[in-house]
Amino acid sequence: METTNYIPIAVHSPAYAGMIMQKLAAHGIKTKSENVTVGDRDIFIGVRIRVPEKDAVQAIKIAESGSSPADVSMAKIAGTGGVLLIPVDFSDYSIPAVKAGFEFAVRLDMHPLIMHTFTAPISQTQMAFPDSFPDSFSDEFQDAAVGMEIRTQTEKRMEVFKDNIKKLQNEGELSDIRFSTQVSQGLPEEVISEYCRVSPPGLIVMATRGKRRREADMIGSVTAEVLDTCRVPVFTVPENISFIGVENITRLIFFCNMDQKDIHSIDSLMSMFDCPKVDVTLIPVSDAPDESVKRKVNELQAFLSSKYPIAEFDAVTLTKKNFRQDLETTVESRGIQLLIVPNKKTNIFSRLFKPGIAHRILFERDMPMLALPV
């Protein structure tokens, strides 16, 4: 009687899941798979991979090895050219993301690409492995027809969305620049991650749900997955705030790593926002003793103040014990409009049990955030 406890490590498309399972098998790790469905019709959207609990950490490392997205530094968005990716779902809160994306595109001389992903039903026959052959392909043909119909309807919705954007451009509500659109099939976070791996954009601009709705969808948040897996700067716009425009964002919090990358990131940010009168509050994130951290952040403040004399730099060291409460007080008292967060790529094990600061802030605050890969 089998007593091994199998736990999930990922959800992927059938083809990608099969590749991962073969890779794990080559390393002697057993796997199990199960369909993931949604809706009353149990529409198939992916395959969940399970492995023995004792092998989970090793399995995650193997699954993610060799497929890490290219390292995209913050310096990339400070330059010119390239693609700015704007994932949308056609809802009302997609428009603020498009507005922010177009503003950044003008500032950074980037080309906006508006992307929407859709899922379509996939029959069991499409999951067949080489030693398993279906007796009938009728279900597969039926699902293929349904999939084509879903794509057709999605492309029509994209055309309507494009027309709405052009209307807003004609009315002066959006920057009047050229843009492209793309409709792709698959899980949104998977499609975006693969796009970033193959052809990293200079910046991703995404709308996010309000705090309460994100809490109810914590495990499946597309934005959280993008933050955790893509080595690309990501700017998030919460749905329930009134976006004031990039040029009006002047009061920022910058979470410091206390290393040379902080200076490079600030240099890029000053070019990105093109607003030398910004007020930047430096907040260190470190496990070092408080006095040592305070000394280093004060030195960083002095250096940046001399380099950018028109801007205002201030350093605030929050206590570890009351970090969240002190952060709340700082945000409210200083009228902070944007949080700038260093963001490290993590595997699924870390994301579940020790999420990064960008991931935590996404679910804790309704405020625009710029996550920078470090």
mmCIF file of C-alpha atoms in Angstrom:
data_model
loop_
_atom_site.group_PDB
_atom_site.id
_atom_site.type_symbol
_atom_site.label_atom_id
_atom_site.label_comp_id
_atom_site.label_asym_id
_atom_site.label_seq_id
_atom_site.Cartn_x
_atom_site.Cartn_y
_atom_site.Cartn_z
ATOM 1 C CA MET A 1 0.000 0.000 0.000
ATOM 2 C CA GLU A 2 1.446 3.367 -1.071
ATOM 3 C CA THR A 3 1.896 5.881 1.730
ATOM 4 C CA THR A 4 4.036 8.478 -0.044
ATOM 5 C CA ASN A 5 2.636 11.988 0.257
ATOM 6 C CA TYR A 6 2.681 13.790 -3.104
ATOM 7 C CA ILE A 7 2.518 17.604 -3.154
ATOM 8 C CA PRO A 8 1.986 20.019 -6.092
ATOM 9 C CA ILE A 9 4.926 21.991 -7.437
ATOM 10 C CA ALA A 10 3.578 23.595 -10.626
ATOM 11 C CA VAL A 11 0.705 23.952 -13.107
ATOM 12 C CA HIS A 12 1.625 24.007 -16.797
ATOM 13 C CA SER A 13 0.234 23.329 -20.238
ATOM 14 C CA PRO A 14 0.167 19.594 -21.158
ATOM 15 C CA ALA A 15 3.204 19.806 -23.442
ATOM 16 C CA TYR A 16 5.322 21.752 -20.975
ATOM 17 C CA ALA A 17 4.178 19.587 -18.062
ATOM 18 C CA GLY A 18 5.169 16.474 -20.001
ATOM 19 C CA MET A 19 8.637 17.915 -20.623
ATOM 20 C CA ILE A 20 9.093 18.741 -16.922
ATOM 21 C CA MET A 21 7.904 15.278 -15.848
ATOM 22 C CA GLN A 22 10.381 13.636 -18.244
ATOM 23 C CA LYS A 23 13.185 15.787 -16.864
ATOM 24 C CA LEU A 24 12.282 14.818 -13.292
ATOM 25 C CA ALA A 25 12.045 11.140 -14.235
ATOM 26 C CA ALA A 26 15.560 11.321 -15.702
ATOM 27 C CA HIS A 27 16.724 12.405 -12.233
ATOM 28 C CA GLY A 28 14.930 9.524 -10.550
ATOM 29 C CA ILE A 29 12.023 11.574 -9.158
ATOM 30 C CA LYS A 30 8.564 10.065 -9.446
ATOM 31 C CA THR A 31 5.711 12.302 -10.562
ATOM 32 C CA LYS A 32 1.941 12.318 -10.720
ATOM 33 C CA SER A 33 -0.264 14.611 -12.773
ATOM 34 C CA GLU A 34 -3.846 15.789 -12.572
ATOM 35 C CA ASN A 35 -6.032 18.053 -14.665
ATOM 36 C CA VAL A 36 -6.851 21.576 -13.507
ATOM 37 C CA THR A 37 -10.318 22.700 -14.583
ATOM 38 C CA VAL A 38 -12.466 25.773 -14.078
ATOM 39 C CA GLY A 39 -16.134 26.639 -14.458
ATOM 40 C CA ASP A 40 -19.311 24.602 -14.457
ATOM 41 C CA ARG A 41 -18.237 22.852 -17.653
ATOM 42 C CA ASP A 42 -14.937 21.818 -16.098
ATOM 43 C CA ILE A 43 -12.934 23.498 -18.850
ATOM 44 C CA PHE A 44 -9.400 22.144 -18.844
ATOM 45 C CA ILE A 45 -6.720 24.846 -18.371
ATOM 46 C CA GLY A 46 -3.577 22.941 -17.394
ATOM 47 C CA VAL A 47 -1.813 20.028 -15.732
ATOM 48 C CA ARG A 48 -0.770 20.069 -12.081
ATOM 49 C CA ILE A 49 2.496 18.219 -11.382
ATOM 50 C CA ARG A 50 2.889 16.439 -8.034
ATOM 51 C CA VAL A 51 6.050 14.915 -6.565
ATOM 52 C CA PRO A 52 6.875 13.101 -3.304
ATOM 53 C CA GLU A 53 7.125 15.612 -0.469
ATOM 54 C CA LYS A 54 10.673 14.514 0.360
ATOM 55 C CA ASP A 55 11.774 15.327 -3.225
ATOM 56 C CA ALA A 56 9.934 18.672 -3.548
ATOM 57 C CA VAL A 57 12.901 21.030 -3.084
ATOM 58 C CA GLN A 58 15.138 19.083 -5.470
ATOM 59 C CA ALA A 59 12.300 18.734 -7.998
ATOM 60 C CA ILE A 60 11.704 22.497 -8.047
ATOM 61 C CA LYS A 61 15.388 23.171 -8.629
ATOM 62 C CA ILE A 62 15.476 20.660 -11.493
ATOM 63 C CA ALA A 63 12.239 21.947 -13.038
ATOM 64 C CA GLU A 64 13.461 25.535 -13.061
ATOM 65 C CA SER A 65 17.039 24.827 -14.085
ATOM 66 C CA GLY A 66 17.986 25.818 -17.584
ATOM 67 C CA SER A 67 14.840 27.867 -18.092
ATOM 68 C CA SER A 68 15.538 31.022 -16.145
ATOM 69 C CA PRO A 69 14.601 34.212 -17.988
ATOM 70 C CA ALA A 70 17.467 36.363 -19.130
ATOM 71 C CA ASP A 71 18.726 38.798 -16.541
ATOM 72 C CA VAL A 72 17.347 42.210 -17.430
ATOM 73 C CA SER A 73 18.980 45.012 -15.480
ATOM 74 C CA MET A 74 17.290 48.222 -14.431
ATOM 75 C CA ALA A 75 19.583 50.061 -16.816
ATOM 76 C CA LYS A 76 17.608 48.650 -19.749
ATOM 77 C CA ILE A 77 14.513 50.739 -19.042
ATOM 78 C CA ALA A 78 16.576 53.893 -18.668
ATOM 79 C CA GLY A 79 17.695 53.659 -22.265
ATOM 80 C CA THR A 80 15.654 54.027 -25.419
ATOM 81 C CA GLY A 81 13.816 51.629 -27.666
ATOM 82 C CA GLY A 82 12.488 48.161 -26.989
ATOM 83 C CA VAL A 83 9.052 46.775 -26.174
ATOM 84 C CA LEU A 84 6.843 47.749 -23.244
ATOM 85 C CA LEU A 85 4.468 44.877 -22.420
ATOM 86 C CA ILE A 86 0.939 45.608 -21.135
ATOM 87 C CA PRO A 87 -1.045 42.446 -20.242
ATOM 88 C CA VAL A 88 -4.816 43.111 -20.176
ATOM 89 C CA ASP A 89 -8.013 41.174 -19.500
ATOM 90 C CA PHE A 90 -10.416 43.657 -21.192
ATOM 91 C CA SER A 91 -11.870 44.765 -17.851
ATOM 92 C CA ASP A 92 -12.289 48.413 -16.875
ATOM 93 C CA TYR A 93 -9.141 48.360 -14.755
ATOM 94 C CA SER A 94 -7.063 47.455 -17.824
ATOM 95 C CA ILE A 95 -7.385 51.048 -19.049
ATOM 96 C CA PRO A 96 -5.322 52.615 -16.187
ATOM 97 C CA ALA A 97 -2.548 50.130 -17.030
ATOM 98 C CA VAL A 98 -2.710 51.118 -20.705
ATOM 99 C CA LYS A 99 -2.605 54.798 -19.739
ATOM 100 C CA ALA A 100 0.454 54.301 -17.508
ATOM 101 C CA GLY A 101 2.081 52.076 -20.109
ATOM 102 C CA PHE A 102 1.635 54.613 -22.881
ATOM 103 C CA GLU A 103 3.062 57.398 -20.686
ATOM 104 C CA PHE A 104 6.151 55.310 -19.903
ATOM 105 C CA ALA A 105 6.457 54.353 -23.584
ATOM 106 C CA VAL A 106 6.598 58.025 -24.575
ATOM 107 C CA ARG A 107 9.165 58.831 -21.879
ATOM 108 C CA LEU A 108 11.372 55.837 -22.662
ATOM 109 C CA ASP A 109 10.857 55.714 -26.435
ATOM 110 C CA MET A 110 9.405 52.199 -26.223
ATOM 111 C CA HIS A 111 6.773 50.465 -28.334
ATOM 112 C CA PRO A 112 3.684 49.315 -26.364
ATOM 113 C CA LEU A 113 2.511 45.737 -26.909
ATOM 114 C CA ILE A 114 -0.924 44.995 -25.473
ATOM 115 C CA MET A 115 -1.281 41.276 -24.754
ATOM 116 C CA HIS A 116 -4.307 39.171 -23.831
ATOM 117 C CA THR A 117 -4.206 35.433 -23.117
ATOM 118 C CA PHE A 118 -7.078 32.979 -23.196
ATOM 119 C CA THR A 119 -7.545 29.345 -22.227
ATOM 120 C CA ALA A 120 -9.372 26.739 -24.257
ATOM 121 C CA PRO A 121 -10.541 23.218 -23.385
ATOM 122 C CA ILE A 122 -8.049 20.441 -24.088
ATOM 123 C CA SER A 123 -9.171 16.840 -24.310
ATOM 124 C CA GLN A 124 -7.563 13.915 -22.547
ATOM 125 C CA THR A 125 -6.319 12.643 -25.929
ATOM 126 C CA GLN A 126 -4.042 15.645 -26.254
ATOM 127 C CA MET A 127 -2.252 14.541 -23.081
ATOM 128 C CA ALA A 128 -1.416 11.094 -24.420
ATOM 129 C CA PHE A 129 2.174 9.950 -23.958
ATOM 130 C CA PRO A 130 4.013 7.842 -26.569
ATOM 131 C CA ASP A 131 2.911 4.536 -24.990
ATOM 132 C CA SER A 132 -0.735 5.563 -24.818
ATOM 133 C CA PHE A 133 -2.817 5.904 -28.003
ATOM 134 C CA PRO A 134 -6.468 7.045 -28.042
ATOM 135 C CA ASP A 135 -9.094 4.894 -29.750
ATOM 136 C CA SER A 136 -11.137 7.926 -30.778
ATOM 137 C CA PHE A 137 -10.251 11.468 -31.733
ATOM 138 C CA SER A 138 -13.799 12.839 -31.716
ATOM 139 C CA ASP A 139 -13.359 14.610 -28.388
ATOM 140 C CA GLU A 140 -10.114 16.146 -29.595
ATOM 141 C CA PHE A 141 -11.728 17.458 -32.771
ATOM 142 C CA GLN A 142 -14.666 18.832 -30.800
ATOM 143 C CA ASP A 143 -12.365 20.600 -28.337
ATOM 144 C CA ALA A 144 -10.252 21.961 -31.197
ATOM 145 C CA ALA A 145 -13.375 23.469 -32.736
ATOM 146 C CA VAL A 146 -14.327 25.009 -29.389
ATOM 147 C CA GLY A 147 -10.786 26.343 -29.011
ATOM 148 C CA MET A 148 -10.908 27.972 -32.448
ATOM 149 C CA GLU A 149 -14.246 29.568 -31.594
ATOM 150 C CA ILE A 150 -12.824 30.933 -28.314
ATOM 151 C CA ARG A 151 -9.841 32.398 -30.188
ATOM 152 C CA THR A 152 -12.132 34.002 -32.772
ATOM 153 C CA GLN A 153 -14.289 35.581 -30.067
ATOM 154 C CA THR A 154 -11.195 36.737 -28.156
ATOM 155 C CA GLU A 155 -9.718 38.367 -31.244
ATOM 156 C CA LYS A 156 -13.020 40.200 -31.779
ATOM 157 C CA ARG A 157 -12.882 41.459 -28.190
ATOM 158 C CA MET A 158 -9.327 42.652 -28.800
ATOM 159 C CA GLU A 159 -10.527 44.614 -31.841
ATOM 160 C CA VAL A 160 -13.191 46.290 -29.695
ATOM 161 C CA PHE A 161 -10.550 47.048 -27.039
ATOM 162 C CA LYS A 162 -8.268 48.554 -29.703
ATOM 163 C CA ASP A 163 -11.115 50.749 -30.954
ATOM 164 C CA ASN A 164 -11.736 51.983 -27.383
ATOM 165 C CA ILE A 165 -8.048 52.848 -26.995
ATOM 166 C CA LYS A 166 -8.014 54.756 -30.295
ATOM 167 C CA LYS A 167 -11.140 56.613 -29.216
ATOM 168 C CA LEU A 168 -9.448 57.637 -25.958
ATOM 169 C CA GLN A 169 -6.401 58.726 -27.963
ATOM 170 C CA ASN A 170 -8.574 60.888 -30.217
ATOM 171 C CA GLU A 171 -10.179 62.432 -27.115
ATOM 172 C CA GLY A 172 -6.781 63.225 -25.607
ATOM 173 C CA GLU A 173 -7.209 60.756 -22.705
ATOM 174 C CA LEU A 174 -4.310 58.564 -23.863
ATOM 175 C CA SER A 175 -0.961 59.396 -25.455
ATOM 176 C CA ASP A 176 -1.340 59.322 -29.232
ATOM 177 C CA ILE A 177 1.323 56.745 -30.073
ATOM 178 C CA ARG A 178 1.386 53.627 -32.214
ATOM 179 C CA PHE A 179 0.873 50.319 -30.430
ATOM 180 C CA SER A 180 0.573 46.612 -31.222
ATOM 181 C CA THR A 181 -1.704 43.872 -29.881
ATOM 182 C CA GLN A 182 -1.275 40.147 -29.400
ATOM 183 C CA VAL A 183 -3.707 37.347 -28.520
ATOM 184 C CA SER A 184 -2.096 34.186 -27.123
ATOM 185 C CA GLN A 185 -3.423 30.895 -25.817
ATOM 186 C CA GLY A 186 -2.356 29.544 -22.425
ATOM 187 C CA LEU A 187 -2.202 30.394 -18.754
ATOM 188 C CA PRO A 188 -1.549 34.148 -18.523
ATOM 189 C CA GLU A 189 1.402 33.924 -16.137
ATOM 190 C CA GLU A 190 2.961 31.151 -18.228
ATOM 191 C CA VAL A 191 2.573 33.028 -21.501
ATOM 192 C CA ILE A 192 4.015 36.225 -20.021
ATOM 193 C CA SER A 193 6.915 34.352 -18.418
ATOM 194 C CA GLU A 194 7.787 32.608 -21.688
ATOM 195 C CA TYR A 195 7.590 35.884 -23.615
ATOM 196 C CA CYS A 196 9.983 37.492 -21.117
ATOM 197 C CA ARG A 197 12.352 34.539 -21.333
ATOM 198 C CA VAL A 198 12.534 34.565 -25.130
ATOM 199 C CA SER A 199 12.400 38.319 -25.768
ATOM 200 C CA PRO A 200 12.590 40.349 -22.538
ATOM 201 C CA PRO A 201 10.662 43.633 -22.725
ATOM 202 C CA GLY A 202 12.135 46.752 -21.179
ATOM 203 C CA LEU A 203 9.182 47.121 -18.809
ATOM 204 C CA ILE A 204 5.906 45.394 -17.922
ATOM 205 C CA VAL A 205 2.942 47.514 -16.822
ATOM 206 C CA MET A 206 0.095 45.581 -15.204
ATOM 207 C CA ALA A 207 -3.159 46.418 -13.498
ATOM 208 C CA THR A 208 -3.821 44.599 -10.223
ATOM 209 C CA ARG A 209 -6.987 43.860 -8.328
ATOM 210 C CA GLY A 210 -7.836 45.662 -5.097
ATOM 211 C CA LYS A 211 -6.322 44.385 -1.852
ATOM 212 C CA ARG A 212 -9.394 42.426 -0.738
ATOM 213 C CA ARG A 213 -9.835 40.739 -4.100
ATOM 214 C CA ARG A 214 -6.113 39.911 -4.242
ATOM 215 C CA GLU A 215 -6.264 38.318 -0.788
ATOM 216 C CA ALA A 216 -9.051 36.011 -1.996
ATOM 217 C CA ASP A 217 -6.919 35.083 -5.019
ATOM 218 C CA MET A 218 -3.525 34.999 -3.306
ATOM 219 C CA ILE A 219 -2.229 31.711 -4.723
ATOM 220 C CA GLY A 220 -3.414 32.305 -8.276
ATOM 221 C CA SER A 221 -2.547 35.964 -8.771
ATOM 222 C CA VAL A 222 -1.100 36.467 -12.260
ATOM 223 C CA THR A 223 0.746 39.618 -11.185
ATOM 224 C CA ALA A 224 2.351 37.817 -8.238
ATOM 225 C CA GLU A 225 3.588 35.049 -10.530
ATOM 226 C CA VAL A 226 5.027 37.586 -12.956
ATOM 227 C CA LEU A 227 6.804 39.395 -10.106
ATOM 228 C CA ASP A 228 8.250 36.138 -8.806
ATOM 229 C CA THR A 229 9.378 34.602 -12.095
ATOM 230 C CA CYS A 230 10.212 37.342 -14.622
ATOM 231 C CA ARG A 231 13.556 39.165 -14.552
ATOM 232 C CA VAL A 232 11.995 42.322 -15.939
ATOM 233 C CA PRO A 233 11.020 45.600 -14.231
ATOM 234 C CA VAL A 234 7.280 45.538 -13.428
ATOM 235 C CA PHE A 235 5.081 48.575 -12.735
ATOM 236 C CA THR A 236 1.737 47.728 -11.081
ATOM 237 C CA VAL A 237 -1.399 49.881 -10.993
ATOM 238 C CA PRO A 238 -4.122 48.883 -8.460
ATOM 239 C CA GLU A 239 -7.665 48.926 -9.844
ATOM 240 C CA ASN A 240 -9.244 50.978 -7.047
ATOM 241 C CA ILE A 241 -6.978 54.026 -7.159
ATOM 242 C CA SER A 242 -7.213 57.047 -9.393
ATOM 243 C CA PHE A 243 -4.032 56.996 -11.471
ATOM 244 C CA ILE A 244 -2.606 60.537 -11.354
ATOM 245 C CA GLY A 245 -0.188 60.197 -14.249
ATOM 246 C CA VAL A 246 3.508 59.392 -14.271
ATOM 247 C CA GLU A 247 4.529 63.038 -14.305
ATOM 248 C CA ASN A 248 2.621 63.649 -11.047
ATOM 249 C CA ILE A 249 4.370 60.878 -9.115
ATOM 250 C CA THR A 250 6.899 62.827 -7.057
ATOM 251 C CA ARG A 251 6.912 61.213 -3.590
ATOM 252 C CA LEU A 252 8.565 57.809 -3.586
ATOM 253 C CA ILE A 253 9.806 55.160 -1.191
ATOM 254 C CA PHE A 254 12.899 53.286 -2.351
ATOM 255 C CA PHE A 255 13.667 50.052 -0.507
ATOM 256 C CA CYS A 256 17.471 49.692 -0.415
ATOM 257 C CA ASN A 257 19.588 46.561 -0.590
ATOM 258 C CA MET A 258 22.550 48.547 0.734
ATOM 259 C CA ASP A 259 24.862 47.682 -2.157
ATOM 260 C CA GLN A 260 26.144 49.225 -5.401
ATOM 261 C CA LYS A 261 22.947 48.275 -7.238
ATOM 262 C CA ASP A 262 21.044 50.895 -5.250
ATOM 263 C CA ILE A 263 22.996 53.697 -6.945
ATOM 264 C CA HIS A 264 22.516 52.207 -10.420
ATOM 265 C CA SER A 265 18.774 51.867 -9.796
ATOM 266 C CA ILE A 266 18.429 55.453 -8.568
ATOM 267 C CA ASP A 267 20.335 56.694 -11.637
ATOM 268 C CA SER A 268 17.899 54.835 -13.885
ATOM 269 C CA LEU A 269 14.882 56.054 -11.949
ATOM 270 C CA MET A 270 15.919 59.708 -12.271
ATOM 271 C CA SER A 271 16.088 59.241 -16.033
ATOM 272 C CA MET A 272 12.881 57.236 -16.112
ATOM 273 C CA PHE A 273 10.703 59.761 -14.308
ATOM 274 C CA ASP A 274 12.506 62.741 -15.840
ATOM 275 C CA CYS A 275 11.566 64.769 -12.779
ATOM 276 C CA PRO A 276 14.521 66.036 -10.713
ATOM 277 C CA LYS A 277 12.249 67.458 -8.003
ATOM 278 C CA VAL A 278 11.160 64.037 -6.745
ATOM 279 C CA ASP A 279 11.145 63.374 -3.005
ATOM 280 C CA VAL A 280 12.701 59.957 -2.313
ATOM 281 C CA THR A 281 12.548 58.245 1.079
ATOM 282 C CA LEU A 282 15.256 55.602 1.399
ATOM 283 C CA ILE A 283 14.270 52.615 3.551
ATOM 284 C CA PRO A 284 16.879 49.856 4.029
ATOM 285 C CA VAL A 285 15.884 46.189 3.976
ATOM 286 C CA SER A 286 18.645 44.335 5.809
ATOM 287 C CA ASP A 287 19.288 41.751 8.521
ATOM 288 C CA ALA A 288 22.391 43.604 9.712
ATOM 289 C CA PRO A 289 22.438 45.369 13.124
ATOM 290 C CA ASP A 290 20.353 48.564 13.140
ATOM 291 C CA GLU A 291 23.265 50.957 13.802
ATOM 292 C CA SER A 292 25.293 49.562 10.919
ATOM 293 C CA VAL A 293 22.315 49.846 8.577
ATOM 294 C CA LYS A 294 21.577 53.400 9.693
ATOM 295 C CA ARG A 295 25.162 54.454 9.002
ATOM 296 C CA LYS A 296 25.153 52.943 5.499
ATOM 297 C CA VAL A 297 21.797 54.397 4.481
ATOM 298 C CA ASN A 298 22.870 57.841 5.722
ATOM 299 C CA GLU A 299 25.994 57.590 3.583
ATOM 300 C CA LEU A 300 23.860 56.631 0.587
ATOM 301 C CA GLN A 301 21.558 59.581 1.257
ATOM 302 C CA ALA A 302 24.497 62.010 1.395
ATOM 303 C CA PHE A 303 25.946 60.659 -1.860
ATOM 304 C CA LEU A 304 22.630 60.879 -3.755
ATOM 305 C CA SER A 305 21.900 64.348 -2.382
ATOM 306 C CA SER A 306 25.204 65.599 -3.746
ATOM 307 C CA LYS A 307 24.691 63.904 -7.093
ATOM 308 C CA TYR A 308 21.082 65.113 -7.527
ATOM 309 C CA PRO A 309 20.941 68.425 -5.605
ATOM 310 C CA ILE A 310 17.470 69.397 -6.905
ATOM 311 C CA ALA A 311 15.885 66.171 -5.658
ATOM 312 C CA GLU A 312 15.148 65.522 -1.996
ATOM 313 C CA PHE A 313 16.545 62.380 -0.385
ATOM 314 C CA ASP A 314 15.706 61.297 3.147
ATOM 315 C CA ALA A 315 16.659 58.124 5.026
ATOM 316 C CA VAL A 316 14.329 56.301 7.410
ATOM 317 C CA THR A 317 15.370 53.154 9.261
ATOM 318 C CA LEU A 318 12.371 51.086 10.351
ATOM 319 C CA THR A 319 12.591 48.685 13.281
ATOM 320 C CA LYS A 320 12.411 45.011 12.381
ATOM 321 C CA LYS A 321 9.873 44.319 15.103
ATOM 322 C CA ASN A 322 7.361 46.923 13.896
ATOM 323 C CA PHE A 323 8.372 47.158 10.229
ATOM 324 C CA ARG A 324 4.862 46.931 8.747
ATOM 325 C CA GLN A 325 3.344 49.355 11.241
ATOM 326 C CA ASP A 326 6.198 51.844 10.852
ATOM 327 C CA LEU A 327 5.960 51.568 7.063
ATOM 328 C CA GLU A 328 2.250 52.341 7.209
ATOM 329 C CA THR A 329 2.949 55.436 9.293
ATOM 330 C CA THR A 330 5.691 56.580 6.925
ATOM 331 C CA VAL A 331 3.520 56.129 3.843
ATOM 332 C CA GLU A 332 0.637 58.084 5.340
ATOM 333 C CA SER A 333 2.651 60.901 6.917
ATOM 334 C CA ARG A 334 4.759 61.537 3.790
ATOM 335 C CA GLY A 335 1.981 61.150 1.223
ATOM 336 C CA ILE A 336 3.881 58.416 -0.632
ATOM 337 C CA GLN A 337 2.630 57.778 -4.183
ATOM 338 C CA LEU A 338 4.902 54.954 -5.359
ATOM 339 C CA LEU A 339 6.827 52.089 -3.771
ATOM 340 C CA ILE A 340 10.054 51.006 -5.486
ATOM 341 C CA VAL A 341 11.038 47.493 -4.499
ATOM 342 C CA PRO A 342 14.098 45.308 -5.235
ATOM 343 C CA ASN A 343 12.845 41.967 -6.487
ATOM 344 C CA LYS A 344 14.674 38.647 -6.488
ATOM 345 C CA LYS A 345 13.662 35.640 -8.566
ATOM 346 C CA THR A 346 12.436 32.828 -6.300
ATOM 347 C CA ASN A 347 11.394 29.245 -6.844
ATOM 348 C CA ILE A 348 7.905 28.006 -6.018
ATOM 349 C CA PHE A 349 8.994 26.626 -2.620
ATOM 350 C CA SER A 350 10.222 30.060 -1.526
ATOM 351 C CA ARG A 351 7.174 31.778 -3.002
ATOM 352 C CA LEU A 352 4.834 29.644 -0.904
ATOM 353 C CA PHE A 353 6.694 29.800 2.399
ATOM 354 C CA LYS A 354 8.874 32.930 2.209
ATOM 355 C CA PRO A 355 7.583 35.340 -0.450
ATOM 356 C CA GLY A 356 9.772 38.283 -1.441
ATOM 357 C CA ILE A 357 9.098 41.863 -0.420
ATOM 358 C CA ALA A 358 7.544 42.741 -3.805
ATOM 359 C CA HIS A 359 5.158 39.786 -3.487
ATOM 360 C CA ARG A 360 4.199 40.768 0.077
ATOM 361 C CA ILE A 361 3.652 44.425 -0.750
ATOM 362 C CA LEU A 362 1.490 43.482 -3.733
ATOM 363 C CA PHE A 363 -0.991 41.785 -1.397
ATOM 364 C CA GLU A 364 -0.716 44.257 1.482
ATOM 365 C CA ARG A 365 -1.032 47.685 -0.150
ATOM 366 C CA ASP A 366 -3.230 49.372 -2.735
ATOM 367 C CA MET A 367 -0.507 51.567 -4.195
ATOM 368 C CA PRO A 368 1.464 51.684 -7.453
ATOM 369 C CA MET A 369 4.680 49.707 -7.228
ATOM 370 C CA LEU A 370 7.786 49.429 -9.370
ATOM 371 C CA ALA A 371 9.574 46.117 -8.836
ATOM 372 C CA LEU A 372 13.181 46.049 -10.024
ATOM 373 C CA PRO A 373 15.046 42.797 -10.717
ATOM 374 C CA VAL A 374 18.192 42.405 -8.597
#
